[in-house]
């Protein structure tokens, strides 16, 4: 079947098998390796992408469900070589260690910030509940997000 969608602002049109998962098409066909595979059961958040601005587990989403929709991966956040403010905040605060969960974390937070300009720490924790980090203990991640929320000019 044919699927037509936008990926990181670029039109994509692919022939796919009806059972192909979005993560496989992104990683294997479109070479967008920032989306990580881990649990394959929508538990860890490593495969999170945005579909029409909503955090979506690409490991459990059929690519066919992305037809005529907009998909954003971690690669789509930077403007040229300039990282997104959220990416810069994570770097400034050392909010990553191995980095495996970072793309999914950042995309989940990106969706949250589109809905909540000045979220509370409780709201941030709520949005991150579907993302597991086995390295950082979340402290630096929360610090980075809250600093961006309270001091957005630091990251422009």
PDB file of C-alpha atoms in Angstrom:
ATOM      1  CA  UNK A   1       0.000   0.000   0.000  1.00  0.00           C
ATOM      2  CA  UNK A   2       1.061   3.596  -0.523  1.00  0.00           C
ATOM      3  CA  UNK A   3       1.481   5.973   2.411  1.00  0.00           C
ATOM      4  CA  UNK A   4       1.895   9.716   1.930  1.00  0.00           C
ATOM      5  CA  UNK A   5       2.956  11.800   4.892  1.00  0.00           C
ATOM      6  CA  UNK A   6       5.289  14.577   5.982  1.00  0.00           C
ATOM      7  CA  UNK A   7       8.378  13.699   7.943  1.00  0.00           C
ATOM      8  CA  UNK A   8      10.206  16.606   9.539  1.00  0.00           C
ATOM      9  CA  UNK A   9       8.459  18.964   7.138  1.00  0.00           C
ATOM     10  CA  UNK A  10       9.367  17.001   3.995  1.00  0.00           C
ATOM     11  CA  UNK A  11       6.846  15.081   1.912  1.00  0.00           C
ATOM     12  CA  UNK A  12       7.356  11.312   1.837  1.00  0.00           C
ATOM     13  CA  UNK A  13       5.534   8.811  -0.317  1.00  0.00           C
ATOM     14  CA  UNK A  14       6.356   5.154   0.184  1.00  0.00           C
ATOM     15  CA  UNK A  15       5.024   1.752  -0.725  1.00  0.00           C
ATOM     16  CA  UNK A  16       4.760  -0.195   2.508  1.00  0.00           C
ATOM     17  CA  UNK A  17       3.408  -3.464   3.778  1.00  0.00           C
ATOM     18  CA  UNK A  18       0.211  -2.950   5.818  1.00  0.00           C
ATOM     19  CA  UNK A  19       1.896  -4.447   8.901  1.00  0.00           C
ATOM     20  CA  UNK A  20       5.020  -2.231   8.857  1.00  0.00           C
ATOM     21  CA  UNK A  21       5.556  -0.253  12.007  1.00  0.00           C
ATOM     22  CA  UNK A  22       6.335   3.451  11.874  1.00  0.00           C
ATOM     23  CA  UNK A  23       9.648   2.964  13.699  1.00  0.00           C
ATOM     24  CA  UNK A  24      10.875   0.550  11.032  1.00  0.00           C
ATOM     25  CA  UNK A  25       9.996   2.888   8.180  1.00  0.00           C
ATOM     26  CA  UNK A  26      11.640   5.845   9.921  1.00  0.00           C
ATOM     27  CA  UNK A  27      14.826   3.998  10.844  1.00  0.00           C
ATOM     28  CA  UNK A  28      15.279   1.577   7.963  1.00  0.00           C
ATOM     29  CA  UNK A  29      13.740   3.315   4.975  1.00  0.00           C
ATOM     30  CA  UNK A  30      14.206   6.984   5.814  1.00  0.00           C
ATOM     31  CA  UNK A  31      17.475   6.526   7.763  1.00  0.00           C
ATOM     32  CA  UNK A  32      16.214   8.574  10.724  1.00  0.00           C
ATOM     33  CA  UNK A  33      18.143   6.720  13.400  1.00  0.00           C
ATOM     34  CA  UNK A  34      17.363   9.121  16.264  1.00  0.00           C
ATOM     35  CA  UNK A  35      14.158   7.200  16.964  1.00  0.00           C
ATOM     36  CA  UNK A  36      15.237   4.333  19.215  1.00  0.00           C
ATOM     37  CA  UNK A  37      13.818   0.830  19.552  1.00  0.00           C
ATOM     38  CA  UNK A  38      13.737  -0.655  23.019  1.00  0.00           C
ATOM     39  CA  UNK A  39      10.670  -2.319  24.511  1.00  0.00           C
ATOM     40  CA  UNK A  40       8.389  -2.762  21.449  1.00  0.00           C
ATOM     41  CA  UNK A  41       5.350  -2.583  23.764  1.00  0.00           C
ATOM     42  CA  UNK A  42       4.814   1.156  24.356  1.00  0.00           C
ATOM     43  CA  UNK A  43       6.353   1.239  27.829  1.00  0.00           C
ATOM     44  CA  UNK A  44       9.758   2.961  27.678  1.00  0.00           C
ATOM     45  CA  UNK A  45       9.248   6.008  25.430  1.00  0.00           C
ATOM     46  CA  UNK A  46      12.539   5.600  23.530  1.00  0.00           C
ATOM     47  CA  UNK A  47      10.647   5.397  20.218  1.00  0.00           C
ATOM     48  CA  UNK A  48       8.520   8.501  20.813  1.00  0.00           C
ATOM     49  CA  UNK A  49       7.898  10.696  17.789  1.00  0.00           C
ATOM     50  CA  UNK A  50       5.307  13.399  17.246  1.00  0.00           C
ATOM     51  CA  UNK A  51       2.381  12.627  14.963  1.00  0.00           C
ATOM     52  CA  UNK A  52       0.442  15.795  14.282  1.00  0.00           C
ATOM     53  CA  UNK A  53       2.130  17.214  17.379  1.00  0.00           C
ATOM     54  CA  UNK A  54       1.102  14.369  19.688  1.00  0.00           C
ATOM     55  CA  UNK A  55       3.649  12.074  21.364  1.00  0.00           C
ATOM     56  CA  UNK A  56       3.314   8.667  19.740  1.00  0.00           C
ATOM     57  CA  UNK A  57       5.045   5.342  20.343  1.00  0.00           C
ATOM     58  CA  UNK A  58       6.374   4.528  16.897  1.00  0.00           C
ATOM     59  CA  UNK A  59       7.080   0.912  17.891  1.00  0.00           C
ATOM     60  CA  UNK A  60       3.356   0.195  18.229  1.00  0.00           C
ATOM     61  CA  UNK A  61       2.031   2.516  15.513  1.00  0.00           C
ATOM     62  CA  UNK A  62       1.471   1.200  12.035  1.00  0.00           C
ATOM     63  CA  UNK A  63       3.088   3.345   9.381  1.00  0.00           C
ATOM     64  CA  UNK A  64      -0.242   3.238   7.539  1.00  0.00           C
ATOM     65  CA  UNK A  65      -1.711   5.242  10.437  1.00  0.00           C
ATOM     66  CA  UNK A  66       0.646   8.098   9.516  1.00  0.00           C
ATOM     67  CA  UNK A  67      -0.995   8.483   6.102  1.00  0.00           C
ATOM     68  CA  UNK A  68      -1.708  12.167   5.416  1.00  0.00           C
ATOM     69  CA  UNK A  69      -0.270  13.172   8.775  1.00  0.00           C
ATOM     70  CA  UNK A  70       2.835  15.002   9.945  1.00  0.00           C
ATOM     71  CA  UNK A  71       5.582  13.095  11.750  1.00  0.00           C
ATOM     72  CA  UNK A  72       8.381  14.823  13.630  1.00  0.00           C
ATOM     73  CA  UNK A  73      11.454  12.951  14.798  1.00  0.00           C
ATOM     74  CA  UNK A  74      14.353  14.282  16.858  1.00  0.00           C
ATOM     75  CA  UNK A  75      16.151  15.070  13.596  1.00  0.00           C
ATOM     76  CA  UNK A  76      13.363  17.499  12.712  1.00  0.00           C
ATOM     77  CA  UNK A  77      13.808  19.818  15.698  1.00  0.00           C
ATOM     78  CA  UNK A  78      17.048  21.542  14.744  1.00  0.00           C
ATOM     79  CA  UNK A  79      16.956  24.513  12.389  1.00  0.00           C
ATOM     80  CA  UNK A  80      19.900  23.744  10.157  1.00  0.00           C
ATOM     81  CA  UNK A  81      22.828  23.285  12.496  1.00  0.00           C
ATOM     82  CA  UNK A  82      21.148  25.205  15.321  1.00  0.00           C
ATOM     83  CA  UNK A  83      19.673  22.883  17.913  1.00  0.00           C
ATOM     84  CA  UNK A  84      16.210  23.426  19.325  1.00  0.00           C
ATOM     85  CA  UNK A  85      16.166  25.312  22.655  1.00  0.00           C
ATOM     86  CA  UNK A  86      15.039  22.131  24.403  1.00  0.00           C
ATOM     87  CA  UNK A  87      17.998  20.223  23.005  1.00  0.00           C
ATOM     88  CA  UNK A  88      20.331  23.011  24.110  1.00  0.00           C
ATOM     89  CA  UNK A  89      18.824  22.978  27.625  1.00  0.00           C
ATOM     90  CA  UNK A  90      19.404  19.223  27.907  1.00  0.00           C
ATOM     91  CA  UNK A  91      23.038  19.701  26.892  1.00  0.00           C
ATOM     92  CA  UNK A  92      23.585  22.690  29.205  1.00  0.00           C
ATOM     93  CA  UNK A  93      22.291  20.734  32.199  1.00  0.00           C
ATOM     94  CA  UNK A  94      23.914  17.406  31.378  1.00  0.00           C
ATOM     95  CA  UNK A  95      20.411  15.919  31.179  1.00  0.00           C
ATOM     96  CA  UNK A  96      21.650  12.894  29.315  1.00  0.00           C
ATOM     97  CA  UNK A  97      24.168  10.203  29.893  1.00  0.00           C
ATOM     98  CA  UNK A  98      24.007   7.374  27.397  1.00  0.00           C
ATOM     99  CA  UNK A  99      21.497   9.414  25.361  1.00  0.00           C
ATOM    100  CA  UNK A 100      19.340   6.463  24.360  1.00  0.00           C
ATOM    101  CA  UNK A 101      16.147   7.847  25.910  1.00  0.00           C
ATOM    102  CA  UNK A 102      16.896  11.479  25.112  1.00  0.00           C
ATOM    103  CA  UNK A 103      15.136  11.779  21.719  1.00  0.00           C
ATOM    104  CA  UNK A 104      11.900  10.373  23.147  1.00  0.00           C
ATOM    105  CA  UNK A 105      12.165  12.538  26.261  1.00  0.00           C
ATOM    106  CA  UNK A 106      12.739  15.691  24.233  1.00  0.00           C
ATOM    107  CA  UNK A 107       9.843  14.986  21.873  1.00  0.00           C
ATOM    108  CA  UNK A 108       7.460  14.262  24.767  1.00  0.00           C
ATOM    109  CA  UNK A 109       8.476  17.563  26.374  1.00  0.00           C
ATOM    110  CA  UNK A 110       8.187  19.385  23.043  1.00  0.00           C
ATOM    111  CA  UNK A 111       4.546  18.272  22.830  1.00  0.00           C
ATOM    112  CA  UNK A 112       3.976  19.375  26.420  1.00  0.00           C
ATOM    113  CA  UNK A 113       5.468  22.829  25.809  1.00  0.00           C
ATOM    114  CA  UNK A 114       3.193  23.295  22.797  1.00  0.00           C
ATOM    115  CA  UNK A 115       0.241  22.902  25.178  1.00  0.00           C
ATOM    116  CA  UNK A 116       1.632  24.420  28.387  1.00  0.00           C
ATOM    117  CA  UNK A 117       3.828  27.493  28.038  1.00  0.00           C
ATOM    118  CA  UNK A 118       4.787  27.527  31.717  1.00  0.00           C
ATOM    119  CA  UNK A 119       4.143  24.029  33.060  1.00  0.00           C
ATOM    120  CA  UNK A 120       4.583  23.169  36.694  1.00  0.00           C
ATOM    121  CA  UNK A 121       7.049  20.486  37.703  1.00  0.00           C
ATOM    122  CA  UNK A 122       4.030  18.247  38.313  1.00  0.00           C
ATOM    123  CA  UNK A 123       2.890  18.746  34.706  1.00  0.00           C
ATOM    124  CA  UNK A 124       6.401  17.973  33.439  1.00  0.00           C
ATOM    125  CA  UNK A 125       6.493  14.784  35.497  1.00  0.00           C
ATOM    126  CA  UNK A 126       3.074  13.836  34.110  1.00  0.00           C
ATOM    127  CA  UNK A 127       4.240  14.243  30.511  1.00  0.00           C
ATOM    128  CA  UNK A 128       7.404  12.226  31.169  1.00  0.00           C
ATOM    129  CA  UNK A 129       5.644   9.320  32.857  1.00  0.00           C
ATOM    130  CA  UNK A 130       5.852   7.259  29.661  1.00  0.00           C
ATOM    131  CA  UNK A 131       9.602   7.777  29.237  1.00  0.00           C
ATOM    132  CA  UNK A 132      12.116   5.676  31.115  1.00  0.00           C
ATOM    133  CA  UNK A 133      15.713   6.739  31.715  1.00  0.00           C
ATOM    134  CA  UNK A 134      17.984   4.148  33.261  1.00  0.00           C
ATOM    135  CA  UNK A 135      21.004   6.473  33.675  1.00  0.00           C
ATOM    136  CA  UNK A 136      20.186   9.930  34.985  1.00  0.00           C
ATOM    137  CA  UNK A 137      17.713   9.579  37.817  1.00  0.00           C
ATOM    138  CA  UNK A 138      15.653  12.312  36.098  1.00  0.00           C
ATOM    139  CA  UNK A 139      17.020  15.136  38.271  1.00  0.00           C
ATOM    140  CA  UNK A 140      19.046  16.777  35.488  1.00  0.00           C
ATOM    141  CA  UNK A 141      16.202  16.226  33.010  1.00  0.00           C
ATOM    142  CA  UNK A 142      13.756  18.066  35.277  1.00  0.00           C
ATOM    143  CA  UNK A 143      16.324  20.813  35.938  1.00  0.00           C
ATOM    144  CA  UNK A 144      16.841  21.344  32.194  1.00  0.00           C
ATOM    145  CA  UNK A 145      13.138  21.529  31.448  1.00  0.00           C
ATOM    146  CA  UNK A 146      12.294  23.806  34.362  1.00  0.00           C
ATOM    147  CA  UNK A 147      15.211  26.117  33.541  1.00  0.00           C
ATOM    148  CA  UNK A 148      13.981  26.388  29.951  1.00  0.00           C
ATOM    149  CA  UNK A 149      10.444  27.100  31.196  1.00  0.00           C
ATOM    150  CA  UNK A 150      11.596  29.822  33.611  1.00  0.00           C
ATOM    151  CA  UNK A 151      14.482  31.232  31.535  1.00  0.00           C
ATOM    152  CA  UNK A 152      13.607  30.719  27.863  1.00  0.00           C
ATOM    153  CA  UNK A 153      15.864  33.583  26.751  1.00  0.00           C
ATOM    154  CA  UNK A 154      18.911  31.564  27.885  1.00  0.00           C
ATOM    155  CA  UNK A 155      18.261  29.084  25.086  1.00  0.00           C
ATOM    156  CA  UNK A 156      17.220  31.278  22.153  1.00  0.00           C
TER     157      UNK A 156
END
